[in-house]
Amino acid sequence: MMEFLYFPEDKTEYIPALISLVIFSIGAAVTMYLIYKHSKKEERRIDEKYSINSSSPASNEKQHSKQ
């Protein structure tokens, strides 16, 4: 019966797994960066679309306190 965990004697068998891990990790990091970038762009677009006369929340508070 084969053991559940297999640790090869020849450590070069780890190289393909390491390459796959690096490729998928880089892909995940790039994907998260692109999602973050798109999210910030969409946030700015929504803020511009629904803002009344100002672009920052601090100036919004000043306008509301004057009224």
mmCIF file with all atom_site columns, N, CA and C in Angstrom, residues 7 10-12 16 18 23 25 29 32 42 49 58 60 62 64 66:
data_model
loop_
_atom_site.group_PDB
_atom_site.id
_atom_site.type_symbol
_atom_site.label_atom_id
_atom_site.label_alt_id
_atom_site.label_comp_id
_atom_site.label_asym_id
_atom_site.label_entity_id
_atom_site.label_seq_id
_atom_site.pdbx_PDB_ins_code
_atom_site.Cartn_x
_atom_site.Cartn_y
_atom_site.Cartn_z
_atom_site.occupancy
_atom_site.B_iso_or_equiv
_atom_site.pdbx_formal_charge
_atom_site.auth_seq_id
_atom_site.auth_comp_id
_atom_site.auth_asym_id
_atom_site.auth_atom_id
_atom_site.pdbx_PDB_model_num
ATOM 1  N N  . PHE A 1 7  ? 7.008   11.701 -0.478  1.00 0.00 ? 7  PHE A N  1
ATOM 2  C CA . PHE A 1 7  ? 8.161   12.584 -0.527  1.00 0.00 ? 7  PHE A CA 1
ATOM 3  C C  . PHE A 1 7  ? 9.224   11.897 -1.374  1.00 0.00 ? 7  PHE A C  1
ATOM 4  N N  . ASP A 1 10 ? 14.322  11.834 -5.144  1.00 0.00 ? 10 ASP A N  1
ATOM 5  C CA . ASP A 1 10 ? 14.906  12.750 -6.120  1.00 0.00 ? 10 ASP A CA 1
ATOM 6  C C  . ASP A 1 10 ? 14.168  14.086 -6.018  1.00 0.00 ? 10 ASP A C  1
ATOM 7  N N  . LYS A 1 11 ? 14.810  15.076 -5.443  1.00 0.00 ? 11 LYS A N  1
ATOM 8  C CA . LYS A 1 11 ? 14.151  16.360 -5.174  1.00 0.00 ? 11 LYS A CA 1
ATOM 9  C C  . LYS A 1 11 ? 13.882  17.167 -6.444  1.00 0.00 ? 11 LYS A C  1
ATOM 10 N N  . THR A 1 12 ? 14.386  16.740 -7.592  1.00 0.00 ? 12 THR A N  1
ATOM 11 C CA . THR A 1 12 ? 14.092  17.457 -8.836  1.00 0.00 ? 12 THR A CA 1
ATOM 12 C C  . THR A 1 12 ? 12.637  17.276 -9.249  1.00 0.00 ? 12 THR A C  1
ATOM 13 N N  . PRO A 1 16 ? 8.680   20.950 -11.163 1.00 0.00 ? 16 PRO A N  1
ATOM 14 C CA . PRO A 1 16 ? 7.436   21.299 -11.870 1.00 0.00 ? 16 PRO A CA 1
ATOM 15 C C  . PRO A 1 16 ? 6.357   21.855 -10.944 1.00 0.00 ? 16 PRO A C  1
ATOM 16 N N  . LEU A 1 18 ? 6.893   23.517 -8.169  1.00 0.00 ? 18 LEU A N  1
ATOM 17 C CA . LEU A 1 18 ? 7.330   24.862 -7.796  1.00 0.00 ? 18 LEU A CA 1
ATOM 18 C C  . LEU A 1 18 ? 7.065   25.854 -8.925  1.00 0.00 ? 18 LEU A C  1
ATOM 19 N N  . ILE A 1 23 ? 3.843   30.341 -11.072 1.00 0.00 ? 23 ILE A N  1
ATOM 20 C CA . ILE A 1 23 ? 3.007   30.875 -12.156 1.00 0.00 ? 23 ILE A CA 1
ATOM 21 C C  . ILE A 1 23 ? 1.623   31.245 -11.639 1.00 0.00 ? 23 ILE A C  1
ATOM 22 N N  . SER A 1 25 ? 0.731   31.854 -8.528  1.00 0.00 ? 25 SER A N  1
ATOM 23 C CA . SER A 1 25 ? 0.825   32.944 -7.551  1.00 0.00 ? 25 SER A CA 1
ATOM 24 C C  . SER A 1 25 ? 0.963   34.291 -8.245  1.00 0.00 ? 25 SER A C  1
ATOM 25 N N  . ALA A 1 29 ? -1.755  37.369 -8.161  1.00 0.00 ? 29 ALA A N  1
ATOM 26 C CA . ALA A 1 29 ? -1.375  38.731 -7.780  1.00 0.00 ? 29 ALA A CA 1
ATOM 27 C C  . ALA A 1 29 ? -1.754  39.726 -8.873  1.00 0.00 ? 29 ALA A C  1
ATOM 28 N N  . MET A 1 32 ? -5.573  40.198 -8.836  1.00 0.00 ? 32 MET A N  1
ATOM 29 C CA . MET A 1 32 ? -6.005  41.053 -7.730  1.00 0.00 ? 32 MET A CA 1
ATOM 30 C C  . MET A 1 32 ? -5.665  42.511 -8.006  1.00 0.00 ? 32 MET A C  1
ATOM 31 N N  . GLU A 1 42 ? -13.929 52.492 -11.166 1.00 0.00 ? 42 GLU A N  1
ATOM 32 C CA . GLU A 1 42 ? -15.386 52.478 -11.078 1.00 0.00 ? 42 GLU A CA 1
ATOM 33 C C  . GLU A 1 42 ? -15.870 53.356 -9.921  1.00 0.00 ? 42 GLU A C  1
ATOM 34 N N  . LYS A 1 49 ? -20.455 60.727 -11.060 1.00 0.00 ? 49 LYS A N  1
ATOM 35 C CA . LYS A 1 49 ? -21.825 60.671 -11.562 1.00 0.00 ? 49 LYS A CA 1
ATOM 36 C C  . LYS A 1 49 ? -22.822 61.162 -10.522 1.00 0.00 ? 49 LYS A C  1
ATOM 37 N N  . ALA A 1 58 ? -15.053 65.846 2.665   1.00 0.00 ? 58 ALA A N  1
ATOM 38 C CA . ALA A 1 58 ? -14.840 66.939 3.613   1.00 0.00 ? 58 ALA A CA 1
ATOM 39 C C  . ALA A 1 58 ? -15.586 68.190 3.166   1.00 0.00 ? 58 ALA A C  1
ATOM 40 N N  . ASN A 1 60 ? -18.192 68.202 1.290   1.00 0.00 ? 60 ASN A N  1
ATOM 41 C CA . ASN A 1 60 ? -19.615 67.879 1.422   1.00 0.00 ? 60 ASN A CA 1
ATOM 42 C C  . ASN A 1 60 ? -20.099 68.186 2.828   1.00 0.00 ? 60 ASN A C  1
ATOM 43 N N  . LYS A 1 62 ? -18.857 70.384 4.884   1.00 0.00 ? 62 LYS A N  1
ATOM 44 C CA . LYS A 1 62 ? -18.885 71.835 5.056   1.00 0.00 ? 62 LYS A CA 1
ATOM 45 C C  . LYS A 1 62 ? -20.157 72.417 4.464   1.00 0.00 ? 62 LYS A C  1
ATOM 46 N N  . HIS A 1 64 ? -23.036 70.882 4.060   1.00 0.00 ? 64 HIS A N  1
ATOM 47 C CA . HIS A 1 64 ? -24.191 70.486 4.865   1.00 0.00 ? 64 HIS A CA 1
ATOM 48 C C  . HIS A 1 64 ? -24.254 71.267 6.174   1.00 0.00 ? 64 HIS A C  1
ATOM 49 N N  . LYS A 1 66 ? -23.331 74.381 6.579   1.00 0.00 ? 66 LYS A N  1
ATOM 50 C CA . LYS A 1 66 ? -23.744 75.753 6.282   1.00 0.00 ? 66 LYS A CA 1
ATOM 51 C C  . LYS A 1 66 ? -25.253 75.861 6.119   1.00 0.00 ? 66 LYS A C  1
#
